[in-house]
Amino acid sequence: MEKINIEKKILGENERYAFENIVFLTEKKKLCLNMISSPGSGKTTILTRTINELKDRVRIGVIEGDIQTDIDAERIRATEAPVIQINTEGACHLSAPQISEALKNLPIDELDLIFIENVGNLVCPSAFALGENGKIAVLSVAEGDDKPAKYPAIFAKSKALLLNKIDLLGSGHVDFDLERAKADARRLNKSLEVFPISARTGQGMADWYDWLVNSVAETAK
Amino acid sequence: MEKINIEKKILGENERYAFENIVFLTEKKKLCLNMISSPGSGKTTILTRTINELKDRVRIGVIEGDIQTDIDAERIRATEAPVIQINTEGACHLSAPQISEALKNLPIDELDLIFIENVGNLVCPSAFALGENGKIAVLSVAEGDDKPAKYPAIFAKSKALLLNKIDLLGSGHVDFDLERAKADARRLNKSLEVFPISARTGQGMADWYDWLVNSVAETAK
């Protein structure tokens, strides 16, 4: 019982900050998307390609969450997008107070869209609201088409699902039934947008960009 | 402060069970290995192939941890190995009390080796002792060679590292520097055994089998 009370208290503080963050973002009319996946699904590669290819249409900033290192922030920095690195020092997810601090350090008025790249983990980050406008789940086809069924929370809570590394389909190296993964994810979340993409080759990225541009325009209204 | 005390209490209970489990396994002279990786690194495929190909040399039982579903247990069951499914209902790791219960339900005297397939998560399971003799980390080459640097805990704590899906190397679909991943992991853990394998094609599995057979023989002494 004690454990539950403490968890409530911790979640309570997180949610207070999450609420402040969403109020801040709404007043500023900025879109903020919280990207969640396992390690190695391709979050950073998706972000660097998206930033580079949308450069003339959307001004993007990034909040990078990692347990250790600034390897990912360095990759984002190479695109010249503003980036704030958060090292969680062992924690398996970002928290709303960390995002609050990072938002203060981004040049928010010069941005249209802030991506949060959460710590690589398909489970824990889905339980912590950060004040974002929506979550983006990423699943690589190298991980297997049973993942929406096995890890339902993040698929149920996301606005969009990026099925990455589709250049591997038909290579003979992976078995991944795109329709099964889509159907399982949509069973959990009827309004989920699903984009099969390859951030490596660029395949399918145009639809994802259109969705981002529209979402930014909706937020700026 | 309160939070830290509660965590200590929870860990305390987990460690009491972990201690009982290791005492039980030591008395029975059974080897128990706790397999940890991200979702989709290939844990279940490694286990099914290992069970089938070692059938005449090692009697293997499996404790399957999943947040939801018994998809993995069904795959193990097809090998005819004894398997116990644990559904954590949202929790991101297995705990020692769950293993204690599962060990009671396995035909332990008819087994040489018990594999625990932990919940797919590269972060949280590494913090919870289950009473195992050792941890086995699995990293697929589709996940990127920067993972030992970015998620050090599991690589620091494991007895062996399986670098899976090496059939993808040289396919043109992934960039993964095997030597970098090995060097980073060994920097964290000098005695780490590293096995580059493909559970799909069977490449490299023989060395992993030899290591298992030797480890079982050492435990049975």
Coordinates of C-alpha atoms in Angstrom, one line a residue:
Chain A
M1 CA 0.0 0.0 0.0
E2 CA 2.8 2.3 0.9
K3 CA 4.4 1.7 -2.4
I4 CA 1.3 2.8 -4.3
N5 CA 1.0 6.0 -2.3
I6 CA 4.6 7.0 -3.1
E7 CA 4.1 6.2 -6.7
K8 CA 1.1 8.4 -6.7
K9 CA 3.1 11.2 -5.2
I10 CA 5.9 10.9 -7.7
L11 CA 3.4 10.7 -10.6
G12 CA 1.6 13.6 -9.1
E13 CA 4.7 15.8 -9.3
N14 CA 5.4 14.6 -12.8
E15 CA 1.9 15.4 -13.9
R16 CA 2.0 18.9 -12.4
Y17 CA 5.1 19.6 -14.6
A18 CA 3.5 17.9 -17.6
F19 CA 0.5 20.2 -17.2
E20 CA 2.7 23.3 -17.0
N21 CA 4.6 22.1 -20.1
I22 CA 1.5 21.6 -22.2
V23 CA 0.1 25.0 -21.1
F24 CA 3.4 26.6 -22.1
L25 CA 3.4 24.9 -25.5
T26 CA -0.2 25.6 -26.2
E27 CA 0.3 29.3 -25.5
K28 CA 3.3 29.4 -27.7
K29 CA 1.4 27.4 -30.4
K30 CA 4.2 24.9 -30.7
L31 CA 3.9 21.2 -31.6
C32 CA 5.7 18.8 -29.3
L33 CA 6.0 15.1 -30.1
N34 CA 7.5 12.5 -27.8
M35 CA 9.2 9.7 -29.8
I36 CA 9.3 6.3 -28.1
S37 CA 10.8 3.0 -29.1
S38 CA 13.3 0.3 -28.2
P39 CA 17.0 1.0 -28.5
G40 CA 18.1 0.9 -32.1
S41 CA 14.7 1.2 -33.8
G42 CA 16.1 4.2 -35.7
K43 CA 14.7 7.2 -33.8
T44 CA 17.8 9.4 -34.3
T45 CA 18.2 8.5 -38.0
I46 CA 14.5 9.3 -38.5
L47 CA 15.0 12.7 -36.8
T48 CA 18.2 13.7 -38.7
R49 CA 16.6 12.8 -42.1
T50 CA 13.3 14.6 -41.1
I51 CA 15.1 17.7 -40.0
N52 CA 17.3 17.9 -43.1
E53 CA 14.5 17.2 -45.6
L54 CA 11.9 19.5 -43.9
K55 CA 14.4 22.3 -43.3
D56 CA 12.6 24.8 -45.6
R57 CA 9.1 24.0 -44.3
V58 CA 9.4 23.3 -40.6
R59 CA 11.8 24.6 -38.0
I60 CA 12.6 21.7 -35.7
G61 CA 14.3 21.6 -32.3
V62 CA 15.1 18.4 -30.3
I63 CA 15.3 17.3 -26.7
E64 CA 17.5 14.2 -26.5
G65 CA 17.1 11.7 -23.7
D66 CA 19.8 9.1 -23.0
I67 CA 20.9 7.1 -20.0
Q68 CA 24.5 8.0 -20.8
T69 CA 26.6 9.7 -23.6
D70 CA 25.7 12.5 -26.0
I71 CA 26.2 10.4 -29.2
D72 CA 22.6 11.1 -30.3
A73 CA 22.8 14.8 -29.6
E74 CA 26.0 15.1 -31.6
R75 CA 24.2 13.4 -34.6
I76 CA 21.3 15.9 -34.3
R77 CA 23.8 18.8 -33.9
A78 CA 25.3 18.0 -37.3
T79 CA 21.9 19.0 -38.8
E80 CA 22.3 22.4 -37.2
A81 CA 19.0 22.0 -35.4
P82 CA 19.0 23.3 -31.8
V83 CA 19.3 20.3 -29.4
I84 CA 19.3 19.9 -25.6
Q85 CA 20.8 16.7 -24.2
I86 CA 19.4 15.1 -21.0
N87 CA 21.3 12.3 -19.4
T88 CA 19.1 10.3 -17.1
E89 CA 22.0 8.6 -15.3
G90 CA 20.4 5.2 -15.2
A91 CA 16.7 6.1 -15.3
C92 CA 14.7 4.3 -18.0
H93 CA 12.5 7.3 -19.1
L94 CA 12.4 11.1 -19.3
S95 CA 10.3 13.0 -16.8
A96 CA 8.3 16.2 -17.1
P97 CA 10.5 18.3 -14.9
Q98 CA 13.5 17.5 -17.2
I99 CA 11.4 18.6 -20.2
S100 CA 10.4 21.8 -18.4
E101 CA 14.0 22.7 -17.9
A102 CA 15.0 21.7 -21.5
L103 CA 12.1 23.9 -23.0
K104 CA 13.5 26.9 -21.2
N105 CA 16.9 26.3 -22.9
L106 CA 15.6 25.9 -26.4
P107 CA 15.0 29.0 -28.7
I108 CA 11.3 28.2 -28.6
D109 CA 10.1 31.3 -30.5
E110 CA 12.3 30.3 -33.5
L111 CA 10.8 26.8 -33.7
D112 CA 7.6 25.2 -35.0
L113 CA 8.1 21.7 -33.8
I114 CA 9.9 20.2 -30.8
F115 CA 10.8 16.5 -30.9
I116 CA 11.5 14.7 -27.7
E117 CA 13.6 11.6 -28.3
N118 CA 12.9 9.5 -25.2
V119 CA 15.3 6.9 -23.7
G120 CA 15.3 3.8 -25.8
N121 CA 12.7 1.6 -24.0
L122 CA 9.4 0.4 -25.3
V123 CA 7.9 0.0 -21.9
C124 CA 8.6 2.7 -19.2
P125 CA 8.5 5.9 -21.2
S126 CA 4.9 5.2 -22.2
A127 CA 3.8 5.6 -18.6
F128 CA 5.1 9.2 -18.1
A129 CA 3.4 12.2 -19.5
L130 CA 5.8 14.9 -20.5
G131 CA 3.4 17.6 -21.6
E132 CA 3.7 16.6 -25.2
N133 CA 0.9 17.0 -27.8
G134 CA 1.4 13.4 -28.9
K135 CA 3.5 10.3 -28.7
I136 CA 5.1 8.7 -31.8
A137 CA 5.9 5.0 -31.5
V138 CA 8.7 3.6 -33.7
L139 CA 9.0 -0.1 -34.4
S140 CA 11.6 -1.5 -36.8
V141 CA 10.7 -4.5 -38.9
A142 CA 13.9 -6.2 -37.5
E143 CA 12.1 -6.4 -34.2
G144 CA 9.2 -8.6 -35.2
D145 CA 5.5 -8.1 -36.0
D146 CA 4.4 -9.5 -32.6
K147 CA 5.4 -6.4 -30.7
P148 CA 2.1 -4.5 -30.7
A149 CA 0.5 -7.5 -29.1
K150 CA 3.3 -8.0 -26.6
Y151 CA 3.9 -4.4 -25.6
P152 CA 0.4 -2.8 -26.1
A153 CA 0.7 0.3 -24.0
I154 CA 2.8 2.5 -26.3
F155 CA 0.7 1.5 -29.4
A156 CA -2.5 2.3 -27.6
K157 CA -1.3 5.7 -26.5
S158 CA 0.4 7.0 -29.7
K159 CA -0.8 9.4 -32.4
A160 CA 1.4 7.8 -35.1
L161 CA 3.4 4.6 -35.6
L162 CA 6.5 4.6 -37.7
L163 CA 7.3 1.1 -39.0
N164 CA 10.9 1.6 -39.8
K165 CA 13.6 -0.2 -41.8
I166 CA 11.1 -1.5 -44.4
D167 CA 14.1 -1.7 -46.8
L168 CA 14.7 -5.0 -45.0
L169 CA 11.4 -6.5 -46.1
G170 CA 12.0 -8.9 -48.9
S171 CA 15.7 -9.1 -48.2
G172 CA 15.3 -12.6 -46.9
H173 CA 16.7 -11.6 -43.5
V174 CA 13.5 -10.8 -41.6
D175 CA 10.0 -12.2 -41.4
F176 CA 7.7 -9.3 -40.7
D177 CA 4.0 -9.2 -41.7
L178 CA 3.3 -5.5 -42.1
E179 CA -0.4 -6.1 -42.2
R180 CA -0.4 -8.1 -39.0
A181 CA 1.6 -5.4 -37.1
K182 CA -0.8 -2.7 -38.5
A183 CA -3.9 -4.6 -37.6
D184 CA -2.7 -5.4 -34.1
A185 CA -1.8 -1.8 -33.5
R186 CA -5.0 -0.5 -34.9
R187 CA -7.0 -2.9 -32.7
L188 CA -5.4 -1.1 -29.7
N189 CA -5.9 2.3 -31.2
K190 CA -8.4 3.0 -34.0
S191 CA -7.1 6.5 -34.8
L192 CA -3.5 5.5 -35.0
E193 CA -1.7 6.8 -38.1
V194 CA 0.7 4.2 -39.5
F195 CA 3.7 5.1 -41.7
P196 CA 5.8 2.3 -43.1
I197 CA 9.2 4.0 -43.8
S198 CA 12.9 3.5 -44.2
A199 CA 14.9 6.4 -42.7
R200 CA 17.9 4.8 -44.4
T201 CA 16.6 4.9 -48.0
G202 CA 13.9 7.6 -47.6
Q203 CA 11.1 5.2 -48.7
G204 CA 7.7 6.3 -47.3
M205 CA 9.1 9.4 -45.6
A206 CA 7.0 11.8 -47.8
D207 CA 3.7 10.8 -46.1
W208 CA 5.2 11.2 -42.7
Y209 CA 6.4 14.7 -43.6
D210 CA 3.0 15.7 -44.9
W211 CA 1.4 14.5 -41.7
L212 CA 4.0 16.6 -39.7
V213 CA 3.4 19.7 -41.8
N214 CA -0.3 19.4 -41.3
S215 CA 0.0 18.8 -37.6
V216 CA 2.3 21.9 -37.3
A217 CA -0.2 24.0 -39.2
E218 CA -3.1 22.8 -37.0
T219 CA -1.1 23.7 -33.9
A220 CA -0.2 27.1 -35.1
K221 CA -3.9 28.1 -35.8
Chain B
M1 CA 14.2 10.4 1.0
E2 CA 10.9 8.5 1.4
K3 CA 11.2 7.2 -2.1
I4 CA 14.7 5.9 -1.5
N5 CA 13.6 4.0 1.6
I6 CA 10.7 2.4 -0.1
E7 CA 12.9 1.3 -3.0
K8 CA 15.3 -0.2 -0.5
K9 CA 12.4 -2.1 1.0
I10 CA 11.2 -3.4 -2.4
L11 CA 14.7 -4.3 -3.4
G12 CA 15.2 -5.9 0.0
E13 CA 12.3 -8.3 -0.6
N14 CA 13.5 -9.1 -4.1
E15 CA 17.0 -9.8 -2.9
R16 CA 15.7 -12.1 -0.1
Y17 CA 13.9 -14.2 -2.8
A18 CA 16.9 -14.0 -5.2
F19 CA 19.1 -15.4 -2.4
E20 CA 16.7 -18.3 -1.8
N21 CA 16.6 -19.0 -5.5
I22 CA 20.4 -19.2 -5.9
V23 CA 20.6 -21.4 -2.8
F24 CA 18.0 -23.7 -4.3
L25 CA 19.7 -23.8 -7.7
T26 CA 23.1 -24.4 -6.1
E27 CA 21.9 -27.3 -4.0
K28 CA 20.3 -28.8 -7.1
K29 CA 23.5 -28.1 -9.1
K30 CA 21.4 -26.5 -11.9
L31 CA 22.6 -23.7 -14.1
C32 CA 20.2 -20.8 -14.5
L33 CA 20.8 -18.0 -17.0
N34 CA 18.8 -14.7 -17.2
M35 CA 18.6 -13.5 -20.8
I36 CA 18.1 -9.8 -21.3
S37 CA 17.7 -7.6 -24.4
S38 CA 15.4 -5.1 -26.1
P39 CA 12.2 -6.4 -27.7
G40 CA 12.9 -8.2 -31.0
S41 CA 16.7 -8.9 -30.5
G42 CA 15.9 -12.5 -31.0
K43 CA 15.9 -14.1 -27.5
T44 CA 13.1 -16.6 -28.3
T45 CA 14.6 -17.6 -31.7
I46 CA 18.0 -18.1 -30.0
L47 CA 16.3 -20.2 -27.3
T48 CA 14.3 -22.4 -29.6
R49 CA 17.3 -23.1 -31.8
T50 CA 19.5 -23.8 -28.8
I51 CA 17.0 -26.2 -27.2
N52 CA 16.5 -28.1 -30.5
E53 CA 20.2 -28.3 -31.4
L54 CA 21.4 -29.2 -27.8
K55 CA 18.6 -31.7 -27.2
D56 CA 20.9 -34.7 -26.9
R57 CA 23.5 -32.9 -24.7
V58 CA 21.6 -30.5 -22.3
R59 CA 18.1 -30.7 -20.8
I60 CA 16.8 -27.2 -20.9
G61 CA 13.7 -25.6 -19.3
V62 CA 12.5 -22.1 -19.8
I63 CA 10.8 -19.4 -17.7
E64 CA 9.2 -16.9 -20.1
G65 CA 8.6 -13.3 -19.0
D66 CA 6.2 -11.1 -21.0
I67 CA 4.1 -8.1 -20.2
Q68 CA 1.2 -9.7 -22.1
T69 CA 0.4 -12.8 -24.2
D70 CA 2.0 -16.2 -24.3
I71 CA 3.3 -16.0 -27.9
D72 CA 6.8 -16.7 -26.7
A73 CA 5.9 -19.6 -24.4
E74 CA 4.0 -21.2 -27.3
R75 CA 7.1 -21.0 -29.5
I76 CA 9.2 -22.7 -26.7
R77 CA 6.5 -25.3 -26.1
A78 CA 6.8 -26.4 -29.8
T79 CA 10.3 -27.6 -28.9
E80 CA 8.8 -29.8 -26.2
A81 CA 11.0 -28.2 -23.5
P82 CA 9.2 -27.5 -20.2
V83 CA 8.2 -23.8 -20.1
I84 CA 6.5 -21.6 -17.5
Q85 CA 4.9 -18.3 -18.7
I86 CA 4.9 -15.3 -16.4
N87 CA 2.8 -12.3 -17.5
T88 CA 3.9 -9.2 -15.6
E89 CA 0.8 -7.2 -16.6
G90 CA 2.6 -4.0 -17.4
A91 CA 5.8 -4.4 -15.3
C92 CA 9.0 -3.9 -17.2
H93 CA 11.1 -6.7 -15.6
L94 CA 10.7 -10.1 -13.9
S95 CA 11.2 -10.2 -10.1
A96 CA 12.8 -12.9 -7.9
P97 CA 9.4 -13.9 -6.2
Q98 CA 8.0 -14.7 -9.6
I99 CA 11.1 -16.9 -10.4
S100 CA 10.8 -18.6 -7.0
E101 CA 7.2 -19.6 -7.9
A102 CA 8.2 -20.7 -11.5
L103 CA 11.1 -22.8 -10.2
K104 CA 8.6 -24.8 -8.1
N105 CA 6.5 -25.5 -11.2
L106 CA 9.4 -26.8 -13.4
P107 CA 10.5 -30.5 -13.3
I108 CA 13.8 -29.2 -11.9
D109 CA 15.4 -32.7 -11.4
E110 CA 14.9 -33.5 -15.0
L111 CA 16.7 -30.4 -16.2
D112 CA 20.4 -29.3 -16.5
L113 CA 19.8 -25.7 -17.5
I114 CA 17.0 -23.2 -16.9
F115 CA 16.8 -20.1 -19.1
I116 CA 14.9 -17.1 -17.9
E117 CA 13.8 -15.0 -20.9
N118 CA 13.2 -11.6 -19.3
V119 CA 10.7 -9.0 -20.4
G120 CA 12.1 -7.3 -23.6
N121 CA 13.8 -4.2 -22.1
L122 CA 17.5 -3.3 -22.1
V123 CA 17.3 -1.1 -19.0
C124 CA 15.1 -2.2 -16.1
P125 CA 15.7 -6.0 -15.9
S126 CA 19.4 -5.4 -15.4
A127 CA 18.7 -3.9 -12.0
F128 CA 16.8 -6.9 -10.5
A129 CA 18.6 -10.0 -9.3
L130 CA 16.5 -13.1 -9.8
G131 CA 18.9 -15.6 -8.2
E132 CA 20.4 -16.6 -11.6
N133 CA 24.0 -17.8 -12.0
G134 CA 24.6 -15.3 -14.8
K135 CA 23.0 -12.8 -17.1
I136 CA 23.2 -13.2 -20.9
A137 CA 22.9 -9.9 -22.9
V138 CA 21.6 -10.1 -26.5
L139 CA 22.1 -7.3 -29.0
S140 CA 21.1 -7.6 -32.6
V141 CA 23.2 -5.9 -35.2
A142 CA 20.1 -4.2 -36.5
E143 CA 20.1 -2.1 -33.2
G144 CA 23.4 -0.3 -33.8
D145 CA 26.9 -0.7 -32.5
D146 CA 26.6 2.3 -30.1
K147 CA 24.4 0.4 -27.6
P148 CA 27.0 -0.8 -25.1
A149 CA 28.1 2.8 -24.7
K150 CA 24.5 4.1 -24.4
Y151 CA 23.1 1.3 -22.1
P152 CA 26.1 0.2 -20.1
A153 CA 24.5 -1.5 -17.1
I154 CA 23.5 -4.8 -18.8
F155 CA 26.8 -5.2 -20.7
A156 CA 28.8 -4.5 -17.4
K157 CA 26.8 -7.2 -15.5
S158 CA 26.6 -10.0 -18.0
K159 CA 28.6 -13.2 -18.3
A160 CA 28.1 -13.4 -22.1
L161 CA 27.0 -11.2 -24.9
L162 CA 25.3 -12.6 -28.0
L163 CA 25.6 -10.3 -31.0
N164 CA 22.7 -11.7 -33.0
K165 CA 21.5 -11.3 -36.6
I166 CA 25.0 -11.3 -38.0
D167 CA 23.5 -12.6 -41.3
L168 CA 22.6 -8.9 -41.8
L169 CA 26.2 -7.8 -41.8
G170 CA 27.3 -7.1 -45.4
S171 CA 23.7 -7.1 -46.6
G172 CA 23.9 -3.3 -47.2
H173 CA 21.0 -2.8 -44.8
V174 CA 22.8 -2.2 -41.6
D175 CA 26.0 -0.4 -40.4
F176 CA 27.3 -2.2 -37.4
D177 CA 31.0 -2.3 -36.5
L178 CA 31.3 -5.7 -34.7
E179 CA 34.8 -4.7 -33.3
R180 CA 33.5 -1.4 -31.9
A181 CA 30.6 -3.1 -30.1
K182 CA 32.9 -5.8 -28.7
A183 CA 35.5 -3.3 -27.6
D184 CA 33.0 -1.0 -25.9
A185 CA 31.3 -4.0 -24.1
R186 CA 34.7 -5.4 -23.0
R187 CA 35.7 -2.0 -21.7
L188 CA 32.8 -2.3 -19.3
N189 CA 33.4 -5.9 -18.6
K190 CA 36.8 -7.5 -19.1
S191 CA 35.6 -11.1 -18.7
L192 CA 32.6 -10.8 -21.0
E193 CA 32.3 -13.7 -23.4
V194 CA 31.2 -12.4 -26.8
F195 CA 29.5 -14.6 -29.4
P196 CA 28.6 -13.2 -32.8
I197 CA 25.7 -15.4 -34.0
S198 CA 22.8 -15.7 -36.3
A199 CA 19.9 -17.6 -34.7
R200 CA 18.2 -17.5 -38.1
T201 CA 21.0 -19.2 -40.1
G202 CA 22.9 -21.0 -37.3
Q203 CA 26.1 -19.1 -38.0
G204 CA 28.4 -18.9 -34.9
M205 CA 26.0 -21.0 -32.7
A206 CA 28.5 -23.8 -32.1
D207 CA 30.8 -21.7 -29.9
W208 CA 27.8 -20.6 -27.9
Y209 CA 26.7 -24.2 -27.5
D210 CA 30.2 -25.2 -26.3
W211 CA 30.2 -22.5 -23.7
L212 CA 26.8 -23.6 -22.5
V213 CA 27.9 -27.3 -22.3
N214 CA 31.0 -26.3 -20.3
S215 CA 29.1 -24.0 -18.0
V216 CA 26.5 -26.8 -17.3
A217 CA 29.4 -29.3 -16.6
E218 CA 31.0 -26.8 -14.2
T219 CA 27.7 -26.3 -12.3
A220 CA 27.1 -30.0 -12.0
K221 CA 30.5 -30.7 -10.4

